[in-house]
Coordinates of C-alpha atoms in Angstrom, one line a residue:
Chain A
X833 CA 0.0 0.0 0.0
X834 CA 2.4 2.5 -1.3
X835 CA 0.6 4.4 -4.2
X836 CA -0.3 8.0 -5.0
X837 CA -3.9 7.9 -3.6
X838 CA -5.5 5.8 -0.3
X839 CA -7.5 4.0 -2.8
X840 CA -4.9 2.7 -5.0
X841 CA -3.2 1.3 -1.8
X842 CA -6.8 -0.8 -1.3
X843 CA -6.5 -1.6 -5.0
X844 CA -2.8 -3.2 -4.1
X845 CA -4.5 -5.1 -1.3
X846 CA -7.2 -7.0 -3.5
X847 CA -7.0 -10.9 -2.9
X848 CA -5.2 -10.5 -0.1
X849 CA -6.3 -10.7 3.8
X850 CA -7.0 -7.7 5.4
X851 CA -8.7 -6.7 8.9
X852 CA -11.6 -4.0 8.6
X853 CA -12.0 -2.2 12.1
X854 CA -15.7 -0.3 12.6
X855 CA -16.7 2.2 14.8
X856 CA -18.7 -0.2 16.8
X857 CA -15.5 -2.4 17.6
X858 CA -16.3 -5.8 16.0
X859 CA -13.3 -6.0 13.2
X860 CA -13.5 -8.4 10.0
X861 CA -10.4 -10.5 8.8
X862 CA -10.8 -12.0 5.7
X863 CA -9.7 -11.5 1.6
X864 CA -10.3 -8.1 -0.2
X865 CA -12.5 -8.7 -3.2
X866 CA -13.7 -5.2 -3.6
X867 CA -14.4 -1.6 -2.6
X868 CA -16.0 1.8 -4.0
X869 CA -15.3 4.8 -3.5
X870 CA -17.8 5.2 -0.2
X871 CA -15.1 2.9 0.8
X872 CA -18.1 -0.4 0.7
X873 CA -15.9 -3.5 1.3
X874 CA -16.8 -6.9 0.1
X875 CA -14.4 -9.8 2.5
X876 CA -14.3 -13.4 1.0
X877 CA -13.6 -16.5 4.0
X878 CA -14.4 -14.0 6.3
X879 CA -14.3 -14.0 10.1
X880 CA -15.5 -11.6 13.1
X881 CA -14.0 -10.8 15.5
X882 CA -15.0 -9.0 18.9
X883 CA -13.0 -8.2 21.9
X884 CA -10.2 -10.4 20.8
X885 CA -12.2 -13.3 19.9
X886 CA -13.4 -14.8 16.9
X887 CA -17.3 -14.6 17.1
X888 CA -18.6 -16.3 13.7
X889 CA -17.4 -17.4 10.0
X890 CA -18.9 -15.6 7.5
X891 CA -18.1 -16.6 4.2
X892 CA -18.2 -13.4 2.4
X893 CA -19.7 -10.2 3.9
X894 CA -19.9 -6.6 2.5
X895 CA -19.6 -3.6 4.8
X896 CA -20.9 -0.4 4.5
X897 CA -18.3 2.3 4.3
X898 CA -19.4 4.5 6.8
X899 CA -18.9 2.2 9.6
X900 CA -15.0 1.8 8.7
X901 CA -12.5 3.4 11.1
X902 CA -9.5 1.2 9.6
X903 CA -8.1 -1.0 7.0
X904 CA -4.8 -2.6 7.3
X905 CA -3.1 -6.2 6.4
X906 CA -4.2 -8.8 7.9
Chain B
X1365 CA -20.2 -12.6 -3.3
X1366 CA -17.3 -12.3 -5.7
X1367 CA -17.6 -9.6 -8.4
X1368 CA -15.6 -6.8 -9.2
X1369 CA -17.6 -3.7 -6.9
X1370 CA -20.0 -4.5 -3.3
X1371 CA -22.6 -3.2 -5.1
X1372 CA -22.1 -6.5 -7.5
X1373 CA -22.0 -8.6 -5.0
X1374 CA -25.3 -7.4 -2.9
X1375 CA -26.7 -7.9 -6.6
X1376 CA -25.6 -11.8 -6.7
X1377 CA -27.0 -12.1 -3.5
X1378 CA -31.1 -11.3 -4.7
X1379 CA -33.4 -13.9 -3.7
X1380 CA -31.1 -15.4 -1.4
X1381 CA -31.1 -15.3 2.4
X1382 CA -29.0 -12.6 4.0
X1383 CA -28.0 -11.2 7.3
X1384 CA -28.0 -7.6 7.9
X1385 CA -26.8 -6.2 11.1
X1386 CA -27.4 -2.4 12.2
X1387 CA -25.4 -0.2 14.2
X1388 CA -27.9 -0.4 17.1
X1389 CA -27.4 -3.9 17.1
X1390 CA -30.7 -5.4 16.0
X1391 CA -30.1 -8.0 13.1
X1392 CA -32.5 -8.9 10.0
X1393 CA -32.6 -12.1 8.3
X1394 CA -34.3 -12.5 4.9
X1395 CA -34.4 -13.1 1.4
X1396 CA -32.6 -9.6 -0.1
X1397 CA -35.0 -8.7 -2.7
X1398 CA -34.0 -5.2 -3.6
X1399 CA -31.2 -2.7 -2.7
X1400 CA -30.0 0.7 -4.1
X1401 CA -26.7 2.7 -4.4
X1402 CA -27.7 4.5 -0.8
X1403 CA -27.6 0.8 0.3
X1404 CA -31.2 0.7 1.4
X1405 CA -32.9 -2.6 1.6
X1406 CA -36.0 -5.1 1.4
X1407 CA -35.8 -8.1 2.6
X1408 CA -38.8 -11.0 2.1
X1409 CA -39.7 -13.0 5.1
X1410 CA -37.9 -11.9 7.8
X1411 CA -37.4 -12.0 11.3
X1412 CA -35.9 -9.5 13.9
X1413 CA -33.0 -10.8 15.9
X1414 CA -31.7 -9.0 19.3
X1415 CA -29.2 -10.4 21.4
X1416 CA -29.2 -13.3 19.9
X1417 CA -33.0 -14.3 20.2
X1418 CA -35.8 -13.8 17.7
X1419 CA -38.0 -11.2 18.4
X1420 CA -40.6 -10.7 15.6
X1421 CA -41.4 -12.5 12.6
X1422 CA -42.0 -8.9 9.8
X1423 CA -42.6 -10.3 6.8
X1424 CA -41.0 -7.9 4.5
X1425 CA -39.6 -5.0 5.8
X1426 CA -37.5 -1.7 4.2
X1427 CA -34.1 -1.2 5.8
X1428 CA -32.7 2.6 6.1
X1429 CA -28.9 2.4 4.4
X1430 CA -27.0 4.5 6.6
X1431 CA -28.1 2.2 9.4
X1432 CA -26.5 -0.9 8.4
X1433 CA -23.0 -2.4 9.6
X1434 CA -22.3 -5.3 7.0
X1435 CA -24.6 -7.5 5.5
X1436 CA -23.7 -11.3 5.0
X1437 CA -25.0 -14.5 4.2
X1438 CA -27.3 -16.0 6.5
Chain C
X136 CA -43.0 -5.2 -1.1
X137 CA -41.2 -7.2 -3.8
X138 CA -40.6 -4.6 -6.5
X139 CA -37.4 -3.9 -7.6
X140 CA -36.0 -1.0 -5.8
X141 CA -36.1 -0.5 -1.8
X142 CA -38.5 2.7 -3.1
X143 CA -40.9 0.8 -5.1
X144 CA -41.7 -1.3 -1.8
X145 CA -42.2 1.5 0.3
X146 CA -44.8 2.7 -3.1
X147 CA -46.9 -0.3 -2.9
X148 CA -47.3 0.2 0.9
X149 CA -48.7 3.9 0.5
X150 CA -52.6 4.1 2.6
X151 CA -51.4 0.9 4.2
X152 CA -50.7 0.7 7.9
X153 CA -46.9 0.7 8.4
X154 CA -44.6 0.7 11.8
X155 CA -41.4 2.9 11.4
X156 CA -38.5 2.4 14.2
X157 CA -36.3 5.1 14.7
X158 CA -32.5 4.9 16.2
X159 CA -33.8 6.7 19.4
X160 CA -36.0 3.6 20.4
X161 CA -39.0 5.1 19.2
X162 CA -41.9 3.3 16.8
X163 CA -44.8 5.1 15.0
X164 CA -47.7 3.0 13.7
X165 CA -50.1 4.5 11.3
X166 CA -51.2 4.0 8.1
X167 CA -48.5 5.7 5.0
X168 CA -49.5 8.7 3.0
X169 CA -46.0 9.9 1.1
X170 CA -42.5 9.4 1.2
X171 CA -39.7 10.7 -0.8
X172 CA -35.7 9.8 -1.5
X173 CA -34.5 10.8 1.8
X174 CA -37.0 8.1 3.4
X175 CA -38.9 11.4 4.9
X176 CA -42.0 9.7 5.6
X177 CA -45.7 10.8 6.8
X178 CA -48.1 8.9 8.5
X179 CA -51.8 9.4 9.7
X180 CA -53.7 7.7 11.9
X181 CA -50.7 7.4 13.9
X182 CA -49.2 5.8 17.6
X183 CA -46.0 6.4 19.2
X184 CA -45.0 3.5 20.9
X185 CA -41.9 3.2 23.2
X186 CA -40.7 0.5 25.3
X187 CA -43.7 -1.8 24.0
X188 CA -46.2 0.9 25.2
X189 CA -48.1 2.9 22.9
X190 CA -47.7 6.8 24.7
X191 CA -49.7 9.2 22.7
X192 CA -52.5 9.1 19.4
X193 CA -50.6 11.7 16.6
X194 CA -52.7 11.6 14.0
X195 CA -50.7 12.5 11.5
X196 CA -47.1 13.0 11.6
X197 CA -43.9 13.9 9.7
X198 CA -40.9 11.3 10.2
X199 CA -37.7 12.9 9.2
X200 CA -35.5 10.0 6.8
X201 CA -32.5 10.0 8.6
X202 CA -33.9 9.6 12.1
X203 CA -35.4 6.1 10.9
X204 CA -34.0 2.2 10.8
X205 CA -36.9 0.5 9.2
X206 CA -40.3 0.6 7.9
X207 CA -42.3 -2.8 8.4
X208 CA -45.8 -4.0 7.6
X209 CA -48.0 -3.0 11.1
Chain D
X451 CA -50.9 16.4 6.2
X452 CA -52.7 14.1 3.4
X453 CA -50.8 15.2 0.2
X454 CA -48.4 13.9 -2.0
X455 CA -45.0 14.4 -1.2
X456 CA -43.9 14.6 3.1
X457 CA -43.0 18.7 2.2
X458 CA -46.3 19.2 1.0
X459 CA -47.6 17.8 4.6
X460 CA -45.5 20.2 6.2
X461 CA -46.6 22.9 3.9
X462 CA -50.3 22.5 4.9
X463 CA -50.0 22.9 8.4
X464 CA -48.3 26.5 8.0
X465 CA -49.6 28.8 11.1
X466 CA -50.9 25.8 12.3
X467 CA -49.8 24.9 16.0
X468 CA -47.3 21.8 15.0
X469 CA -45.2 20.0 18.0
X470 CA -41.2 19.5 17.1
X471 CA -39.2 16.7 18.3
X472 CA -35.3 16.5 18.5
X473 CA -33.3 13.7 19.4
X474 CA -32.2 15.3 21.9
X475 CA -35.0 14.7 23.9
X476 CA -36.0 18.2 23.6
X477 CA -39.6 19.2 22.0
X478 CA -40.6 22.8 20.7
X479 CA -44.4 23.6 20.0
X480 CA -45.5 26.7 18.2
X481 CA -46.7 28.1 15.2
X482 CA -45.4 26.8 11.9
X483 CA -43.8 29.4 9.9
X484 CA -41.4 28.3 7.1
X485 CA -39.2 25.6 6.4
X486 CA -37.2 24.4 3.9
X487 CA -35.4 21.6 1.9
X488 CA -33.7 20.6 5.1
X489 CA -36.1 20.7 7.4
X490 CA -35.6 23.7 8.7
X491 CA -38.3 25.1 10.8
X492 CA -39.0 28.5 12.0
X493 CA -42.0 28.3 15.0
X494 CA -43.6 31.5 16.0
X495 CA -44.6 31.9 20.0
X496 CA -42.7 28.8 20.9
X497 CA -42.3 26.6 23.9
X498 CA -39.4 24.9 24.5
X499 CA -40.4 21.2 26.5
X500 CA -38.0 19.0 28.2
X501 CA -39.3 15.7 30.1
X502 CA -42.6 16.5 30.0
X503 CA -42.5 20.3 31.0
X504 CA -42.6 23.5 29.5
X505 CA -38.9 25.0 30.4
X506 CA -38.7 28.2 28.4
X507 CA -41.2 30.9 26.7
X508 CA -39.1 31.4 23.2
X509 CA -41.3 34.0 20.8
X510 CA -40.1 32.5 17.9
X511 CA -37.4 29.4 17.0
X512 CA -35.1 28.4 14.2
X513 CA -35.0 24.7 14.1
X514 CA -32.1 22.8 12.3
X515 CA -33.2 20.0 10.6
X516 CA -30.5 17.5 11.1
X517 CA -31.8 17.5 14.5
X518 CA -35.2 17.0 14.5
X519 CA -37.5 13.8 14.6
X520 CA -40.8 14.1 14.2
X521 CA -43.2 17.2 13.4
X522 CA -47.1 16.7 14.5
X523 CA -50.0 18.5 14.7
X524 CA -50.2 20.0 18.3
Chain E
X199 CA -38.7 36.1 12.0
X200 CA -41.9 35.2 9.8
X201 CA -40.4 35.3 6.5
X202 CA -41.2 32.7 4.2
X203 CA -38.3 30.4 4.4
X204 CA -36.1 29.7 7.6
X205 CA -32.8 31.8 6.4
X206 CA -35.1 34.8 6.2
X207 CA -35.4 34.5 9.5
X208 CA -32.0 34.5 10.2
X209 CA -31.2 37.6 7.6
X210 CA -34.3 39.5 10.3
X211 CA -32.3 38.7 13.3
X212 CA -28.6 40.2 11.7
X213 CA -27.5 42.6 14.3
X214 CA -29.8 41.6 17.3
X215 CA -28.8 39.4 19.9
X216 CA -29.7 35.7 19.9
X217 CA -28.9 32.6 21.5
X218 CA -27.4 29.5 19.9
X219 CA -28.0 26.4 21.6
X220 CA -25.7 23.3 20.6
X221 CA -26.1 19.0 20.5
X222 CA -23.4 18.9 23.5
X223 CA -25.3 21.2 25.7
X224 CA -23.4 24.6 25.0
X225 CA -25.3 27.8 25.0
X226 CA -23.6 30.8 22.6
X227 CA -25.5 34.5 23.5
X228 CA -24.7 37.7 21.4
X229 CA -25.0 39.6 18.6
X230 CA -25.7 37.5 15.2
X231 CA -23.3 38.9 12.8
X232 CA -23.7 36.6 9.7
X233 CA -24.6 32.9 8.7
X234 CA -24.3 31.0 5.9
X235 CA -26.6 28.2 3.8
X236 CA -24.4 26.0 6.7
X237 CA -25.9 27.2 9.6
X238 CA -22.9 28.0 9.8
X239 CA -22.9 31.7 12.5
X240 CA -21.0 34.2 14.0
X241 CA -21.9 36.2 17.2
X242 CA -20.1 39.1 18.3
X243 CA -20.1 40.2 21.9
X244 CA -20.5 36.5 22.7
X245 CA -20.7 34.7 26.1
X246 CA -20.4 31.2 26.7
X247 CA -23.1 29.3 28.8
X248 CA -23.5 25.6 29.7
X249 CA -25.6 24.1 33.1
X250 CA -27.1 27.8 33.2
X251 CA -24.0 29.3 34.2
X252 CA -21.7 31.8 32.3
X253 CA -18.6 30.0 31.3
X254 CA -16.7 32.6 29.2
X255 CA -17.0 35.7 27.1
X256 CA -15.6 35.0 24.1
X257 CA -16.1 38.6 21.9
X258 CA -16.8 36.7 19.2
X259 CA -17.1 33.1 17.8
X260 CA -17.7 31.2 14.9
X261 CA -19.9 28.3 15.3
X262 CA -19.9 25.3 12.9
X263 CA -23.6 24.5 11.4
X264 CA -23.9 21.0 12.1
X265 CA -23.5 21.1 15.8
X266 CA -26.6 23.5 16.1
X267 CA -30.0 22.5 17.7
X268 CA -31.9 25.9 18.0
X269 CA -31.5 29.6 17.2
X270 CA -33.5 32.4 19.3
X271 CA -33.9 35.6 20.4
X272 CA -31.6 36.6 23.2
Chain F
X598 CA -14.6 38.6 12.6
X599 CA -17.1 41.3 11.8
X600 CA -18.0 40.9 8.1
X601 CA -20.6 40.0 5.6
X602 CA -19.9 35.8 5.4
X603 CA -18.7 33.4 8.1
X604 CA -16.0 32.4 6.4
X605 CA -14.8 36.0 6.3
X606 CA -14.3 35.9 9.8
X607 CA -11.9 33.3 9.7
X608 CA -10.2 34.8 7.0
X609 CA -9.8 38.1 8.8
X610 CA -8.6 35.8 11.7
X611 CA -5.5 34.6 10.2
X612 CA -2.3 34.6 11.4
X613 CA -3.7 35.3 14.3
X614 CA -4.1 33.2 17.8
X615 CA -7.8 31.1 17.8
X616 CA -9.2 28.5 19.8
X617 CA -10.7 25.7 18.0
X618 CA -13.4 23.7 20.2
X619 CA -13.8 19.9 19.2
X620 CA -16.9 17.5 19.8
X621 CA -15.1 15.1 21.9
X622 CA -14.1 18.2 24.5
X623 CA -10.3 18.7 23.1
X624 CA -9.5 22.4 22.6
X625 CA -6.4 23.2 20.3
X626 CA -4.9 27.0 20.7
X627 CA -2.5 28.4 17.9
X628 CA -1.9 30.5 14.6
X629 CA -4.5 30.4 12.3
X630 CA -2.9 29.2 9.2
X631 CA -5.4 28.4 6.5
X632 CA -9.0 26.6 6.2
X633 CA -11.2 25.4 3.5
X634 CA -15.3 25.5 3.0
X635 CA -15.5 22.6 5.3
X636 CA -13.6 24.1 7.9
X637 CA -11.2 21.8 7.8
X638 CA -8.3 23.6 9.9
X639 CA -4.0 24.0 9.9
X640 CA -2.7 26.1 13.8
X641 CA 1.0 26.8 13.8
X642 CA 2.5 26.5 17.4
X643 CA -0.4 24.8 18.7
X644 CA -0.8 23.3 22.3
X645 CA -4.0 20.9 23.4
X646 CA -5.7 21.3 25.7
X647 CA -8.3 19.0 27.6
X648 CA -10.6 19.3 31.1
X649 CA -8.7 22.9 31.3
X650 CA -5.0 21.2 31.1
X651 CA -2.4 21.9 28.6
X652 CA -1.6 18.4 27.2
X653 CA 1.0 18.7 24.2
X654 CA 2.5 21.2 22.0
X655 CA 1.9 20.0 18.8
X656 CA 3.8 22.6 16.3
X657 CA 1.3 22.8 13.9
X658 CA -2.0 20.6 13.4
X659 CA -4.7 19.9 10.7
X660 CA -8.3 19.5 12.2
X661 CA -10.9 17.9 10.6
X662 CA -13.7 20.2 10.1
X663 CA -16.4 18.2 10.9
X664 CA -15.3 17.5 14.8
X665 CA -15.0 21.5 15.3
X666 CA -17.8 23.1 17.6
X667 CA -16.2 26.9 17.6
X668 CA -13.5 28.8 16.7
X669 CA -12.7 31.9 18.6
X670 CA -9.9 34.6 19.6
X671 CA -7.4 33.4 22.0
Chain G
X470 CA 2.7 22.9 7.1
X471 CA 2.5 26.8 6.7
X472 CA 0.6 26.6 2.8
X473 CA -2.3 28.6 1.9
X474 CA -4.9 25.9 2.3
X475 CA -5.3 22.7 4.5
X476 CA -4.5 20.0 2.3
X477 CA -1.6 21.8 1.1
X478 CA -0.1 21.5 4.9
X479 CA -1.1 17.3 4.0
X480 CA 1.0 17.8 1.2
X481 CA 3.8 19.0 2.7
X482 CA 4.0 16.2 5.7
X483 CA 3.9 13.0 2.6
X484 CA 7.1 11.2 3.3
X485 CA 6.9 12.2 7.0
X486 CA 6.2 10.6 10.6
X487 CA 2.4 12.2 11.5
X488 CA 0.1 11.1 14.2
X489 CA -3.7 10.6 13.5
X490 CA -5.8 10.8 16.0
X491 CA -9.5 9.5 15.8
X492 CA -13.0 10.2 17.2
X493 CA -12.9 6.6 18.9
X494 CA -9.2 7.5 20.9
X495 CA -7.2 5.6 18.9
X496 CA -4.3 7.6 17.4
X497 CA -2.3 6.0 14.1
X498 CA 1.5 7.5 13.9
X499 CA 3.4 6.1 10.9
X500 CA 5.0 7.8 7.8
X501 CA 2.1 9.5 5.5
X502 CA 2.1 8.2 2.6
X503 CA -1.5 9.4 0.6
X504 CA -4.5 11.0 1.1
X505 CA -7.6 12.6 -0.6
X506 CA -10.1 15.4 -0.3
X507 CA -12.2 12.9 2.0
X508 CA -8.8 13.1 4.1
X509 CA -8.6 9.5 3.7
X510 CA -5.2 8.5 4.9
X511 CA -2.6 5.8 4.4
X512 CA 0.2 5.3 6.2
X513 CA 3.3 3.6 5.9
X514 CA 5.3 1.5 9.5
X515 CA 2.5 2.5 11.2
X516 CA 1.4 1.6 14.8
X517 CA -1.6 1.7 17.0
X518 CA -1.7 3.9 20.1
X519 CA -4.6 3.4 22.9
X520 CA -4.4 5.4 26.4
X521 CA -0.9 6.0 26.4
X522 CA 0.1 2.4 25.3
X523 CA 1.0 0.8 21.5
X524 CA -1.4 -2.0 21.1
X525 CA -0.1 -3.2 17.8
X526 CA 2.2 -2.5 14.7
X527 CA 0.3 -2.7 11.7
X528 CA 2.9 -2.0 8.6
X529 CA 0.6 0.1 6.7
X530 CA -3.0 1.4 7.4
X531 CA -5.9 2.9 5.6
X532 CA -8.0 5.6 7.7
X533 CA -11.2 6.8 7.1
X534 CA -11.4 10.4 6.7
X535 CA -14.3 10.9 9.0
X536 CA -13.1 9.1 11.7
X537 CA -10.3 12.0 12.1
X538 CA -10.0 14.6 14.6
X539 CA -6.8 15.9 13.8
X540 CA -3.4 15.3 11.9
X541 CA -0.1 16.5 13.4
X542 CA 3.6 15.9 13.2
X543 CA 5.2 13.1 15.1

């Protein structure tokens, strides 16, 4: 995640695992498939976690974008 | 759940059952039958789900967009 | 409810009795006269119920879009 | 408040005693004067409630409309 | 103020004094100098209130729209 | 701060010591070096403050505008 | 960061050590490497402060723009 603009940097990170923190404090770890630019995320073999502990498998899950506080490499 | 933008993937997803969680923490569970770019929903047969216990059976109901967390499926 | 768009739903409910839940806990039940994009919604007939109790008769009332989670068959 | 479109609602009950709630918890009844796109609300001889009690005499009220609920007839 | 749209309002109060009353409980008091589509205001002359007391005077302040609740005569 | 537009009285304010007031209580006191429409905000020798403490000296600091209750002279 | 507009201070900070600090208390410090005109961030060796402590590094990071209070030099 090195590029010119924050969204190329989640362009770099598609197909690979990332962790998505919300506002709420659950976080999802799982593959980047996509993402707009309201920052929408769609996971693949996601998981959620919650206060350190993995809560549920997801499969795949989209997020909205305004609940985002983080992105980063999983 | 595995095209190139969310919005593809909510679209892959009609008729199917899905999850949607809100920031207050209530949870829907339906078949998705419609969405739009604001990310408001109907589902089709669904039930209300708070702390992890049914609470009311809805039938169809219309989710506001900015209220949603992620929406998965169920 | 199980047009196409999240919009066309709420159309095919207008003059019938709906419940709207708003993110402060609160419920109206009345019967739907008009919406419009923002999910700004009137009722008539309408109920204000809180905490499972219904705590004063509105008639009609102006809902404000952003104020609600979801609009459900009454 | 039978018309079309929820502005149109609003429109009809100019100088009409309407009730105005915020999500603060804070309610403000008085004559409808204006209002705009926003919501917006100007109230003429305006009483400002708060837990079920009149707190303040205000003459007349701008309202921003981000931070109201609900608008009813009083 | 009993123009026909909210801003009017605001233009009829320019030079008087009025009180600003904002979502964290803050209470602004002096003399509206300008405003903008925002809500956006600034008082000059302005004094500071919160729990009913005078916290400061400020001389004067600008105060960012979207943290409004109310706008009256002082 | 005395002219036609809001956003003239920060412009007349530059260079010159403010107080910015933040949502979440923080204050931040320095230079006023530049804004933008949303109020997004640079201070040159800044310090922050918080429950009436000095916390850091921050040189200089962007705020986001949307977390800003007030500006005002220091 | 003494430039004529707000993002122009960004600009001037690419390439160096910043801290972000967001609505939630959790402050980012790592090298800036991007942002937009949402004031979406990415940074580059970044780590995760809470209450005083680092909680984890985290290599590089995405940040939401409006999950920002403020941006300042490390």
């Amino acid at each position: 995640m090195e590029e010119l603009r924050p969204l190329d940097a989640l362009n770099a990170a598609r197909n690979k695992n990332v962790m998505v923190d919300l506002k709420n404090g659950y976080r999802y770890v799982g593959k980047l498939k996509s993402f707009d630019i309201h920052i929408n995320i769609v996971l693949d073999d996601a998981e959620e976690h919650y206060g350190g502990e993995i809560k549920r498998k997801l499969g795949n899950v989209f997020i909205r974008g305004d609940t985002i506080t983080i992105i980063s490499p999983a």
